[in-house]
Coordinates of C-alpha atoms in Angstrom, one line a residue:
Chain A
X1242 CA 20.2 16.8 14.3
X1243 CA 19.4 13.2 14.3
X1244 CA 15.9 12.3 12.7
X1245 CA 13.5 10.7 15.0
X1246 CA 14.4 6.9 12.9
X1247 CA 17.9 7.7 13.5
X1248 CA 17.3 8.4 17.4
X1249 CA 15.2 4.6 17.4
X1250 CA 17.8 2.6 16.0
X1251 CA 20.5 4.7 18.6
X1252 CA 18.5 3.3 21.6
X1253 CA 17.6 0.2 20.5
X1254 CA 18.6 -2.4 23.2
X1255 CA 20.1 -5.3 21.6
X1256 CA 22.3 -5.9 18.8
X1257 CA 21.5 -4.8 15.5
X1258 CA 22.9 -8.0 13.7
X1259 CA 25.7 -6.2 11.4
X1260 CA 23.5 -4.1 9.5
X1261 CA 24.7 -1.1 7.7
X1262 CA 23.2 1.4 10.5
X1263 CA 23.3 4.1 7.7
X1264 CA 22.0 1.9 5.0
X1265 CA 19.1 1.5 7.1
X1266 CA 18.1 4.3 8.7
X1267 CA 18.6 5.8 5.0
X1268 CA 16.2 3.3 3.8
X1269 CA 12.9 3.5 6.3
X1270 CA 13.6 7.1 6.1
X1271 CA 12.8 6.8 2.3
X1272 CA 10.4 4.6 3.0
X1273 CA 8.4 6.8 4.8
X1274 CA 8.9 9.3 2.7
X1275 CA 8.0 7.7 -0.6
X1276 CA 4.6 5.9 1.1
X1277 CA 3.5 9.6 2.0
X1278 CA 4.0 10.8 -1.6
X1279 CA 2.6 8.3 -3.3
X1280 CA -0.7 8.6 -1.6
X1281 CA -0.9 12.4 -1.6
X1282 CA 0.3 11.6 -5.5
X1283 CA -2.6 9.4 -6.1
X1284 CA -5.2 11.7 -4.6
X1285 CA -3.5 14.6 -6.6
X1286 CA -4.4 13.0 -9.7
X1287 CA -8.4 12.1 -8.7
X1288 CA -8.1 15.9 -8.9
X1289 CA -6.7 16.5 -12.6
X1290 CA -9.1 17.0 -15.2
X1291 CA -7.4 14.6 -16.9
X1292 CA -7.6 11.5 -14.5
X1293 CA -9.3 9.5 -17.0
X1294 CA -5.8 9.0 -18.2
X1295 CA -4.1 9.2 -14.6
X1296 CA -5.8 6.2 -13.8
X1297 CA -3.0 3.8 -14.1
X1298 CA -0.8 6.9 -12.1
X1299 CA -3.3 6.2 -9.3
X1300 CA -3.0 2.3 -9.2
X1301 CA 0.5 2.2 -8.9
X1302 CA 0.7 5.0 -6.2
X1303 CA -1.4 3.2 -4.3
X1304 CA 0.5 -0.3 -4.4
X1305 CA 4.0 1.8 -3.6
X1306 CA 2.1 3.6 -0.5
X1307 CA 1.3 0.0 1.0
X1308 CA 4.7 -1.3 -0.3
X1309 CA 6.8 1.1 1.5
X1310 CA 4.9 1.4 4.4
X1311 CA 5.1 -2.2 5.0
X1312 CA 8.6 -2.3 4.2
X1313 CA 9.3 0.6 6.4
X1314 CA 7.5 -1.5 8.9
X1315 CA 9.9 -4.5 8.4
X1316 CA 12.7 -2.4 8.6
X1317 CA 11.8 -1.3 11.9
X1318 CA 11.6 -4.7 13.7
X1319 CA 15.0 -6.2 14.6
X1320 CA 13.9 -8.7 17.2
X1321 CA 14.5 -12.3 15.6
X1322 CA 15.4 -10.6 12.0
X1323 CA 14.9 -13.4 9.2
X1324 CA 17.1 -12.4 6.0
X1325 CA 15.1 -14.1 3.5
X1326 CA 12.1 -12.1 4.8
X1327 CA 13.7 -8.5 4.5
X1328 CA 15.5 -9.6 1.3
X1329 CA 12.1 -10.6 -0.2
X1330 CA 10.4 -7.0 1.3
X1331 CA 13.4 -4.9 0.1
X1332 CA 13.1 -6.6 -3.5
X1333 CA 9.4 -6.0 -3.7
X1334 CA 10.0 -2.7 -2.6
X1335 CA 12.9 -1.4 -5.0
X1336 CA 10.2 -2.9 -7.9
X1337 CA 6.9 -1.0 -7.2
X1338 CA 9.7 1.9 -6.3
X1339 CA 10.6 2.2 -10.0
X1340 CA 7.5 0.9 -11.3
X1341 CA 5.6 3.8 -10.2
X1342 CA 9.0 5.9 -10.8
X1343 CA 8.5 5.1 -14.2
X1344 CA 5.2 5.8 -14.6
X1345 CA 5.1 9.1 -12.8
X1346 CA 7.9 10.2 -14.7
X1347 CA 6.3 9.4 -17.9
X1348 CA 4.1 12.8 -17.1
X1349 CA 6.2 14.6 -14.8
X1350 CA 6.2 17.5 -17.1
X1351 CA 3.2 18.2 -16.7
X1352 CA 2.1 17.4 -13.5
X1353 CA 4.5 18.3 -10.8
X1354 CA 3.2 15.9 -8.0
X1355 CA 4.1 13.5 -10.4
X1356 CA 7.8 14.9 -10.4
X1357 CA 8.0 15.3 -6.7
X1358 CA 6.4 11.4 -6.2
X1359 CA 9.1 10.0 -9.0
X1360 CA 11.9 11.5 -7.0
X1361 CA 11.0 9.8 -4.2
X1362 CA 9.9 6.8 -5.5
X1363 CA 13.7 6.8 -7.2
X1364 CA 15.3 7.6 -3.7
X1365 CA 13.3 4.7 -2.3
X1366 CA 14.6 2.5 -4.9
X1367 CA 17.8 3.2 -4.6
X1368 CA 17.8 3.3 -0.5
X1369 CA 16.2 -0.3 -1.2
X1370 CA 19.0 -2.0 -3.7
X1371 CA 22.3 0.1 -1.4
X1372 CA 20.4 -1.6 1.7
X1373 CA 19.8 -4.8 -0.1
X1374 CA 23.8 -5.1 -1.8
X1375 CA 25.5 -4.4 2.0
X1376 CA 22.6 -7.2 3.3
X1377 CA 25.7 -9.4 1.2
Chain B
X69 CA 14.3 23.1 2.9
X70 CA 11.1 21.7 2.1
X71 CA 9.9 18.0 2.8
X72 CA 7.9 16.1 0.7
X73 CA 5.1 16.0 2.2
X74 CA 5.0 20.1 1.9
X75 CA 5.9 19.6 -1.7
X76 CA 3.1 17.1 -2.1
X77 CA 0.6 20.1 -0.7
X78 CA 2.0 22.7 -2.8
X79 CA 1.9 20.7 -5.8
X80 CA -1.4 19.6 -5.0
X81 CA -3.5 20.7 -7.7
X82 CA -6.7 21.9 -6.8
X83 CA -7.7 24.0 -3.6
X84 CA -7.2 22.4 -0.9
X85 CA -10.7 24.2 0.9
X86 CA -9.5 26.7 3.5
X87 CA -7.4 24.2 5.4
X88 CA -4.9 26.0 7.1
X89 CA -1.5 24.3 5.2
X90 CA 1.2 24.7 7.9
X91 CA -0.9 22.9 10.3
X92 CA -1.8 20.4 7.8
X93 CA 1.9 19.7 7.0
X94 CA 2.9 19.6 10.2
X95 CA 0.3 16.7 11.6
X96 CA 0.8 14.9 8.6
X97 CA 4.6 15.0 9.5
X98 CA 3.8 14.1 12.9
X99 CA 2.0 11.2 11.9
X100 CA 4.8 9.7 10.0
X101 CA 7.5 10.0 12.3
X102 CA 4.8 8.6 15.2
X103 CA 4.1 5.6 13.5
X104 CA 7.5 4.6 12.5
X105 CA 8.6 5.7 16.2
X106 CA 5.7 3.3 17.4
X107 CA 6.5 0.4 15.4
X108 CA 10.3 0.4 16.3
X109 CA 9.6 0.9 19.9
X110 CA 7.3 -2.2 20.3
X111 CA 10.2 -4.1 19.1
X112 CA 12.8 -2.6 20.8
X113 CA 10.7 -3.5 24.0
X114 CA 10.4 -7.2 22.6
X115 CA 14.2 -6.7 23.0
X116 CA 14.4 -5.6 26.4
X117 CA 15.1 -8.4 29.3
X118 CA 11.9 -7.1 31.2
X119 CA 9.9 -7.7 28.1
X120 CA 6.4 -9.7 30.0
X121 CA 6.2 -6.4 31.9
X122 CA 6.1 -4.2 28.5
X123 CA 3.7 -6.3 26.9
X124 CA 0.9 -3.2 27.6
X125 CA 3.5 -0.7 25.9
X126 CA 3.9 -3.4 22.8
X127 CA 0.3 -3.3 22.2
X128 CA -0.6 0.3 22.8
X129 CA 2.7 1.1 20.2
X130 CA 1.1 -1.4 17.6
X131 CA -2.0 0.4 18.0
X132 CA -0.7 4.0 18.1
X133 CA 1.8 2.9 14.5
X134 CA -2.1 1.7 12.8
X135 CA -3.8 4.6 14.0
X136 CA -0.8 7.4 12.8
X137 CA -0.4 5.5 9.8
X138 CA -4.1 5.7 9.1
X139 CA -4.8 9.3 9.9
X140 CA -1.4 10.2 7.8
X141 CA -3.3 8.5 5.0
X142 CA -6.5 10.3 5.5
X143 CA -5.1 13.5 5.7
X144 CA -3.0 13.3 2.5
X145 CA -6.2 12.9 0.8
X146 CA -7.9 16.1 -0.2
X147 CA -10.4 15.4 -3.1
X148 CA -13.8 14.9 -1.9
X149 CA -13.1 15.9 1.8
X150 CA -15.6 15.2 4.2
X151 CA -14.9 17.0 7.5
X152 CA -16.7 14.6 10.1
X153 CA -14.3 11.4 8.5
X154 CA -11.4 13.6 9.0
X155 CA -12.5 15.0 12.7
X156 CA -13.5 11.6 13.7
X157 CA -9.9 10.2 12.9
X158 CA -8.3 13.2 14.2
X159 CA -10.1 12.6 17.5
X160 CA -8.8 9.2 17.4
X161 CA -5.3 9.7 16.5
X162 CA -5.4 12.3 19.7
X163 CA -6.6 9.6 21.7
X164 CA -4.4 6.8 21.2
X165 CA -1.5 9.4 21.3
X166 CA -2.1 10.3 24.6
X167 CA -2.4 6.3 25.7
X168 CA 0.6 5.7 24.1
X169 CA 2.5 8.9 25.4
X170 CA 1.6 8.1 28.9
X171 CA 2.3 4.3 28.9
X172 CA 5.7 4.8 27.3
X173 CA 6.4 7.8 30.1
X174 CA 5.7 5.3 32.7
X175 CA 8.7 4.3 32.3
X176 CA 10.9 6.5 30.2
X177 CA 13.2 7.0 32.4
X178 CA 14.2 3.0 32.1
X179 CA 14.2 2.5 28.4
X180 CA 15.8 5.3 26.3
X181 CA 13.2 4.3 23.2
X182 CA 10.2 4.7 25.3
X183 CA 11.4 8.6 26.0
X184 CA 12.2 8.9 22.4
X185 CA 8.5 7.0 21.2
X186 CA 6.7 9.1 23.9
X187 CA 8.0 12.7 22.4
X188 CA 6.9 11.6 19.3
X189 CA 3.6 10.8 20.6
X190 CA 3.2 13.9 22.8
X191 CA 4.4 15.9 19.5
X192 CA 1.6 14.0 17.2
X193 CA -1.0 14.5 19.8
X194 CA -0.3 18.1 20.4
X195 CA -0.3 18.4 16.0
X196 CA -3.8 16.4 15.5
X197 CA -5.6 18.6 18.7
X198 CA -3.4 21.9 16.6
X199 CA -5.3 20.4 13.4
X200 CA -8.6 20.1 15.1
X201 CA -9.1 23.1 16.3
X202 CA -8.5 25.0 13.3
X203 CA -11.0 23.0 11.3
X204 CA -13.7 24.6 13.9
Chain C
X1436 CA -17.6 -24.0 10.9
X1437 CA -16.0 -21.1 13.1
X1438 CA -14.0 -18.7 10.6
X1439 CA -10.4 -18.0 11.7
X1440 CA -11.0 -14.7 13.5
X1441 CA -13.6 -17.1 15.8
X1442 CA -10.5 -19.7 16.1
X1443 CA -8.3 -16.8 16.8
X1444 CA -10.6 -15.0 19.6
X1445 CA -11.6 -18.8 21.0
X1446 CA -7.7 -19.8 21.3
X1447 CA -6.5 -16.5 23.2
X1448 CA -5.1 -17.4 26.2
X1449 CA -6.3 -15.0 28.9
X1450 CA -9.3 -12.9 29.8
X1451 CA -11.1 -10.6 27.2
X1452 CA -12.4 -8.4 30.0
X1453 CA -15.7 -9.1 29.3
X1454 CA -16.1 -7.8 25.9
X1455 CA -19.2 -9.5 24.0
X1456 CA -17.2 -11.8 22.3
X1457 CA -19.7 -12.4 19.2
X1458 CA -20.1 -8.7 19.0
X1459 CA -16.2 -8.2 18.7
X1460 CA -15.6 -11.2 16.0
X1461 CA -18.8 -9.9 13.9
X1462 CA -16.7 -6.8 13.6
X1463 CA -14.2 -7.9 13.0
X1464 CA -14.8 -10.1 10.2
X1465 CA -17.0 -6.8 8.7
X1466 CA -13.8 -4.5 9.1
X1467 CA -11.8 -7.1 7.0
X1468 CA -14.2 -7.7 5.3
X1469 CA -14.9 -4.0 3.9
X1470 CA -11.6 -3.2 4.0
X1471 CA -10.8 -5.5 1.2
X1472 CA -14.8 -4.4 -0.6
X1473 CA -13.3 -0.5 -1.1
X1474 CA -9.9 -1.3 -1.8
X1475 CA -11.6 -3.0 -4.8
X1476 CA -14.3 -0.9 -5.4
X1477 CA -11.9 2.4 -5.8
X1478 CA -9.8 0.7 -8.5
X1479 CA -12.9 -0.7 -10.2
X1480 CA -14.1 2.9 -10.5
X1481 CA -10.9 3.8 -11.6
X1482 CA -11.5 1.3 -14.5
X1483 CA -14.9 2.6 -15.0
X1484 CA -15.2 5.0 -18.4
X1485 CA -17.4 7.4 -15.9
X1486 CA -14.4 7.9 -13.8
X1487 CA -14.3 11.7 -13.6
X1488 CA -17.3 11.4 -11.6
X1489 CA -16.3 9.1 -9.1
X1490 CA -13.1 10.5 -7.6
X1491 CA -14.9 11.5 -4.6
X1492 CA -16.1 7.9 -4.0
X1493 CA -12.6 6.5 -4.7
X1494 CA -11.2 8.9 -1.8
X1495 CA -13.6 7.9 0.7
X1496 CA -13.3 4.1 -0.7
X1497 CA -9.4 4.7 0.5
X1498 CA -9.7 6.3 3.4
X1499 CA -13.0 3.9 4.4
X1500 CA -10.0 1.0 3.4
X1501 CA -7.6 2.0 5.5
X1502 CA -9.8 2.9 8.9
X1503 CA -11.6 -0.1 8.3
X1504 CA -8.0 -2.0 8.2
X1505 CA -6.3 -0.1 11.6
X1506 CA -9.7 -1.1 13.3
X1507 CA -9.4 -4.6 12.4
X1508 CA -6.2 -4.8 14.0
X1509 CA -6.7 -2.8 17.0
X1510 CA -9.8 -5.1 17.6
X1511 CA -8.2 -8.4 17.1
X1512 CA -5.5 -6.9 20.3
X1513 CA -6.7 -7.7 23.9
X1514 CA -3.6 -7.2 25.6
X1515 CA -3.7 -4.0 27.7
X1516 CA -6.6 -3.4 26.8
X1517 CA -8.1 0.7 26.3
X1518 CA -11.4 1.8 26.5
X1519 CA -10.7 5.1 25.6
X1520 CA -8.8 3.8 22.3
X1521 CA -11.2 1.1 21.3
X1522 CA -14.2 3.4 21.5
X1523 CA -12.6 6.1 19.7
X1524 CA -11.4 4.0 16.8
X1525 CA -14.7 2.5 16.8
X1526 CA -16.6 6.2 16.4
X1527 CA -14.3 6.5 13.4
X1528 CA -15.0 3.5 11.9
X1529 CA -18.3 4.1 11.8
X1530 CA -18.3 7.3 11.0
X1531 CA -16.0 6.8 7.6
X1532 CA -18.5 3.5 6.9
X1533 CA -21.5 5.8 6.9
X1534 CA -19.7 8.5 4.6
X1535 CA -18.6 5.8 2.1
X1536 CA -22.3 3.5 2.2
X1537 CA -23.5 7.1 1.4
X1538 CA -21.0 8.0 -1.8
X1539 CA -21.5 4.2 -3.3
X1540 CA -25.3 3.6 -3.1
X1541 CA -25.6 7.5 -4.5
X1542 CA -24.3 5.4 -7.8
X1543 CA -25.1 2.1 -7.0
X1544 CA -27.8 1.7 -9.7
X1545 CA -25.0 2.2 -12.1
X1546 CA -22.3 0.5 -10.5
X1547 CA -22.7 -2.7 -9.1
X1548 CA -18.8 -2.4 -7.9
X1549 CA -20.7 0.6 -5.7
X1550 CA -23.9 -1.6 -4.9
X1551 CA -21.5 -4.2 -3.5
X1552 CA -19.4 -2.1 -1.5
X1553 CA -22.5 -0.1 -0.1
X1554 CA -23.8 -3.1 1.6
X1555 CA -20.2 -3.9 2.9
X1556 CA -20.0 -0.5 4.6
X1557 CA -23.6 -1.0 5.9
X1558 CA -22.9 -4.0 7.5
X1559 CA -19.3 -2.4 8.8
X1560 CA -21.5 0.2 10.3
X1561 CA -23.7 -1.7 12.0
X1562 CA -21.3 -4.0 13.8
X1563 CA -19.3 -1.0 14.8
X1564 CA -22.2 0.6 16.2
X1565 CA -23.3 -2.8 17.9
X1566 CA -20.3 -3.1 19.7
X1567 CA -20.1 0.0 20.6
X1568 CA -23.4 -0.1 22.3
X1569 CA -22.5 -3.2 24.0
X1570 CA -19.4 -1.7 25.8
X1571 CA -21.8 0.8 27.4
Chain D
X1015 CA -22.8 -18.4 -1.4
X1016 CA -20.1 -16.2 -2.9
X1017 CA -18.3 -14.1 -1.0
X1018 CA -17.5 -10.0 -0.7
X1019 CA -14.0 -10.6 -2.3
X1020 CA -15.4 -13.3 -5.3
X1021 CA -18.6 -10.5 -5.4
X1022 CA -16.2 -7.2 -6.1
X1023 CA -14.4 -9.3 -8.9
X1024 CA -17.5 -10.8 -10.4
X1025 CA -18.5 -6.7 -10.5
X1026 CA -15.5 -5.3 -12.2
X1027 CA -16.1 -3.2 -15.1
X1028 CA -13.2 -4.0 -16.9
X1029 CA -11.4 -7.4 -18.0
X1030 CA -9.1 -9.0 -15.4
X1031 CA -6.7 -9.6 -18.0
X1032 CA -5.9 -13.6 -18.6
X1033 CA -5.7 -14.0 -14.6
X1034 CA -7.3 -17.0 -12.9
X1035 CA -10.2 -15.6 -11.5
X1036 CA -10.8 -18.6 -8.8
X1037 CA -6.9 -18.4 -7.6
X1038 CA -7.3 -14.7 -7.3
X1039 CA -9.9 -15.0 -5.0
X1040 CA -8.3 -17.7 -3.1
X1041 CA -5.4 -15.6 -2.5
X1042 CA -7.2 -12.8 -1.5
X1043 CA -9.0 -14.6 1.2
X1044 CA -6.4 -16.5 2.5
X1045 CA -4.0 -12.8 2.6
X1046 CA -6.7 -10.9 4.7
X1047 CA -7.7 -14.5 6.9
X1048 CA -3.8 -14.4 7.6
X1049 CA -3.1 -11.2 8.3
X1050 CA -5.8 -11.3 10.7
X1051 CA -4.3 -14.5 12.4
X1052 CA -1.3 -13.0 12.5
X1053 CA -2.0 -9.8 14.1
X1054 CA -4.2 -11.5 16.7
X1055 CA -1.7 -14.1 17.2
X1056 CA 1.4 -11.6 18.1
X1057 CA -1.1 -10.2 20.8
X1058 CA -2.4 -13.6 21.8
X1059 CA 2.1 -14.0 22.6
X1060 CA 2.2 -11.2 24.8
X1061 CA -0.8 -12.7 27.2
X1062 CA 1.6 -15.6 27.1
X1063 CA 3.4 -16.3 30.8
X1064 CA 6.1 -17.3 28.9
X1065 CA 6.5 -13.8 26.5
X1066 CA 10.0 -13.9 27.0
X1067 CA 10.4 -17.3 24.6
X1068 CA 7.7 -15.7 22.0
X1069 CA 9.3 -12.6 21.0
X1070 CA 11.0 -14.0 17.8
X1071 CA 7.2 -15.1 17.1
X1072 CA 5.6 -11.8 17.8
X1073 CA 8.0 -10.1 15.4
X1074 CA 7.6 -13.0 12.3
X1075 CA 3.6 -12.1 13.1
X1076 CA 3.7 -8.9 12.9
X1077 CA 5.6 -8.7 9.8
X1078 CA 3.4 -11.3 8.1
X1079 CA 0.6 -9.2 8.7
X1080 CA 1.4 -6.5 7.0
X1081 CA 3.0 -8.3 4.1
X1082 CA -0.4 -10.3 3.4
X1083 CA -2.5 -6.8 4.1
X1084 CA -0.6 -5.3 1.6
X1085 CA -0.9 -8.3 -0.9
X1086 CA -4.3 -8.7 -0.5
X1087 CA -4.6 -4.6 -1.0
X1088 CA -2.0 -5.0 -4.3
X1089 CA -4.1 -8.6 -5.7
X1090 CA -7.4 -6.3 -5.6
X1091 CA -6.1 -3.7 -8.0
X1092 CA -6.6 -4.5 -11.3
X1093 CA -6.4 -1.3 -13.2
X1094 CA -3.1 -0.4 -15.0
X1095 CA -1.9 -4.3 -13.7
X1096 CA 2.0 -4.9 -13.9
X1097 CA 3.1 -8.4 -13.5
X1098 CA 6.2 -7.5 -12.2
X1099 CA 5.0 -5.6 -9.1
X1100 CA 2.6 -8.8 -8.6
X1101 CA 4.9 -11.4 -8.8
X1102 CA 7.6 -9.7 -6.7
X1103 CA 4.8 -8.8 -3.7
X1104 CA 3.6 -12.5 -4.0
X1105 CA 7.1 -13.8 -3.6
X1106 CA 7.4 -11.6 -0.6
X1107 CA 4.2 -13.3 0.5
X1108 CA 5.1 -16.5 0.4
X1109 CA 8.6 -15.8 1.9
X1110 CA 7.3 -14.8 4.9
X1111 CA 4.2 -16.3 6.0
X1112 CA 6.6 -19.6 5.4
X1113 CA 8.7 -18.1 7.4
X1114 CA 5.6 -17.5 10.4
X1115 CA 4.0 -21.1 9.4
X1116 CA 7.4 -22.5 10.7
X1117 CA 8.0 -20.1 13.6
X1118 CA 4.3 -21.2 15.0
X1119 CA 4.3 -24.7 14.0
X1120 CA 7.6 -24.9 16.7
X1121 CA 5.4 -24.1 19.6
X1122 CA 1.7 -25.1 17.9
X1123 CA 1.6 -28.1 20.7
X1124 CA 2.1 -25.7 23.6
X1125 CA -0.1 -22.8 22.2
X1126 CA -3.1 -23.3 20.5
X1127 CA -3.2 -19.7 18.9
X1128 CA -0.3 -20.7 17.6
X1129 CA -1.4 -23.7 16.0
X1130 CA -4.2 -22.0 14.5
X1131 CA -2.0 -19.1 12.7
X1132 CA 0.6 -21.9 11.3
X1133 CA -2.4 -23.1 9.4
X1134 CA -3.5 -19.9 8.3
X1135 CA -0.4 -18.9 7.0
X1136 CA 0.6 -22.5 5.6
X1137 CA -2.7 -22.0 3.3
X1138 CA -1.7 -18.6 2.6
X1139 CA 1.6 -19.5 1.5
X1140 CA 0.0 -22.2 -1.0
X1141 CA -2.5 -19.4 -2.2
X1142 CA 0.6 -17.1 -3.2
X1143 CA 2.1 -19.9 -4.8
X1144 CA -0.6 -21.1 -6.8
X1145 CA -1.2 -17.8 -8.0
X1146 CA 2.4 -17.4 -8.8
X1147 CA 2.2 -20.5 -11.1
X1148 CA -1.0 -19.7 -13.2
X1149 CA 0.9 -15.9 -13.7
X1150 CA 3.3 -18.1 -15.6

């Protein structure tokens, strides 16, 4: 069953510019999904006993929540689509993606929101650098 | 299969105070997919020939993607929860969900993304009135 | 000098149905304005050695960001114009404000970060309660 | 008389790290200034009779805004700081509200919102890249 993203781009009314339809759909899918988990992430550790050495954890969640959800953002508008702009965004994006990838794995085993939130954050990442090699 | 954002909750580690999880999930989903929906159907109405007599629906989706995106936020957050914040953004997220629902019906039946943007409202709106009335 | 969100409101080219127009730029300029304050404020508590007893205030902090932020926006939009929305997002606003003027000035003698951010909300408050008043 | 932004970084417990505290601030201000131009500005096109010419401007707003909301959001964490995640959402900053200074400035002489937001986003743009500089 198509995903609700999926059934946007479908009736979108103009041209989509010769995007990868895939490539993007893929990518504000992971977008989405990687925003959502890193706040619930950040919020997951103010609730360890140990934040005092989350606190990092929680800074970096918190940049890739408003990362991706502006870059989902982006990804949604087609009308009068600049490249250098969605270039720029998807760059910025696949960086905080493994920045906070990076750090979230770095305690992953022992806190498994950390594990769920590096997955997505290395989803995200790589949605953003397949989206950003077919942009040519 | 699970989705992230119901790995995020069961991961979540503390209580998460008597919430009932399903519905919490579920409006959180909702959120998500409403504000992307939202975003992409205010431009796909910049797209559409008929665009200066959309230009209600445009604003009402850029509110509706805020507000989703907002309460999604606020509702992946679970330490320190204060009930009136959340009820008070549930309340609003039901209200501009319904203004949105009903200006994209108006004319659904004329552009395929409003019917698709105005499920996705009627589906957040039903989960945030779902949410509310289980927090009593 | 008129700020930008004066130049903004003072350059829009039709009707703004009415809306006390100092009311409306006073709020929004508080929104942004406190928006930005606990965005700030949770990360300096996060960088504060005490931080174990602050995760509640750098919750509401995120979620007083982010309402704060989607009010902003839905305020600086005249276009279709919603009553129903406006007032609703407005009640919100306020009512997160209040919650986090609460948390900071509970620790504002020992946090000027908190003291700061206190009088933000207060202010944030106010104006959304002012405007709401004035659109009876 | 300083203002909220310079009044949360003069409050920081913790040391800012070898940035330029004055450029910070700058940046900050003119990120939250813009992306409430630009979000006020993409409404202020839809009141527009002539919509239909503005869509490409609407769009280039609306993605400006949220690119300078999250920059300003990303420029006031300072905890757990990585320079790559700054530099990379300051790039993206300056790519686009360049890319919404030029979009405006074409139609500044027939729409005064227009005019206004250019220079929001021109300032902006030097902000970014003033701050970019002094990161070395």
């Amino acid at each position: 069953m198509p995903t609700v993203v999926q059934d946007m781009l479908t009736t979108y009314p103009a041209d989509l510019g010769g995007v990868d339809r895939q490539k993007l759909a893929r990518c504000i899918e992971e977008c989405v999904a990687c925003a959502q988990a890193c706040t619930a992430c950040a919020d997951a550790c103010l609730s360890e006993e140990a934040v005092a050495e989350l606190t990092k954890c929680v800074r970096t969640d918190m940049d890739c929540a408003d990362v991706c959800g502006t870059t989902a953002a982006v990804l949604s508008r087609h009308t009068g689509y600049d490249a250098n702009v969605t270039r720029a965004v998807l760059r910025a994006c696949a960086t905080v993606c493994k920045a906070c990838a990076d750090e979230c794995e770095a305690h992953a085993d022992r806190h498994e929101h950390c594990r769920v939130c590096a997955e997505a954050c290395r989803r995200c990442e790589q949605a953003c650098d397949d989206l950003l090699s077919s942009l040519g």
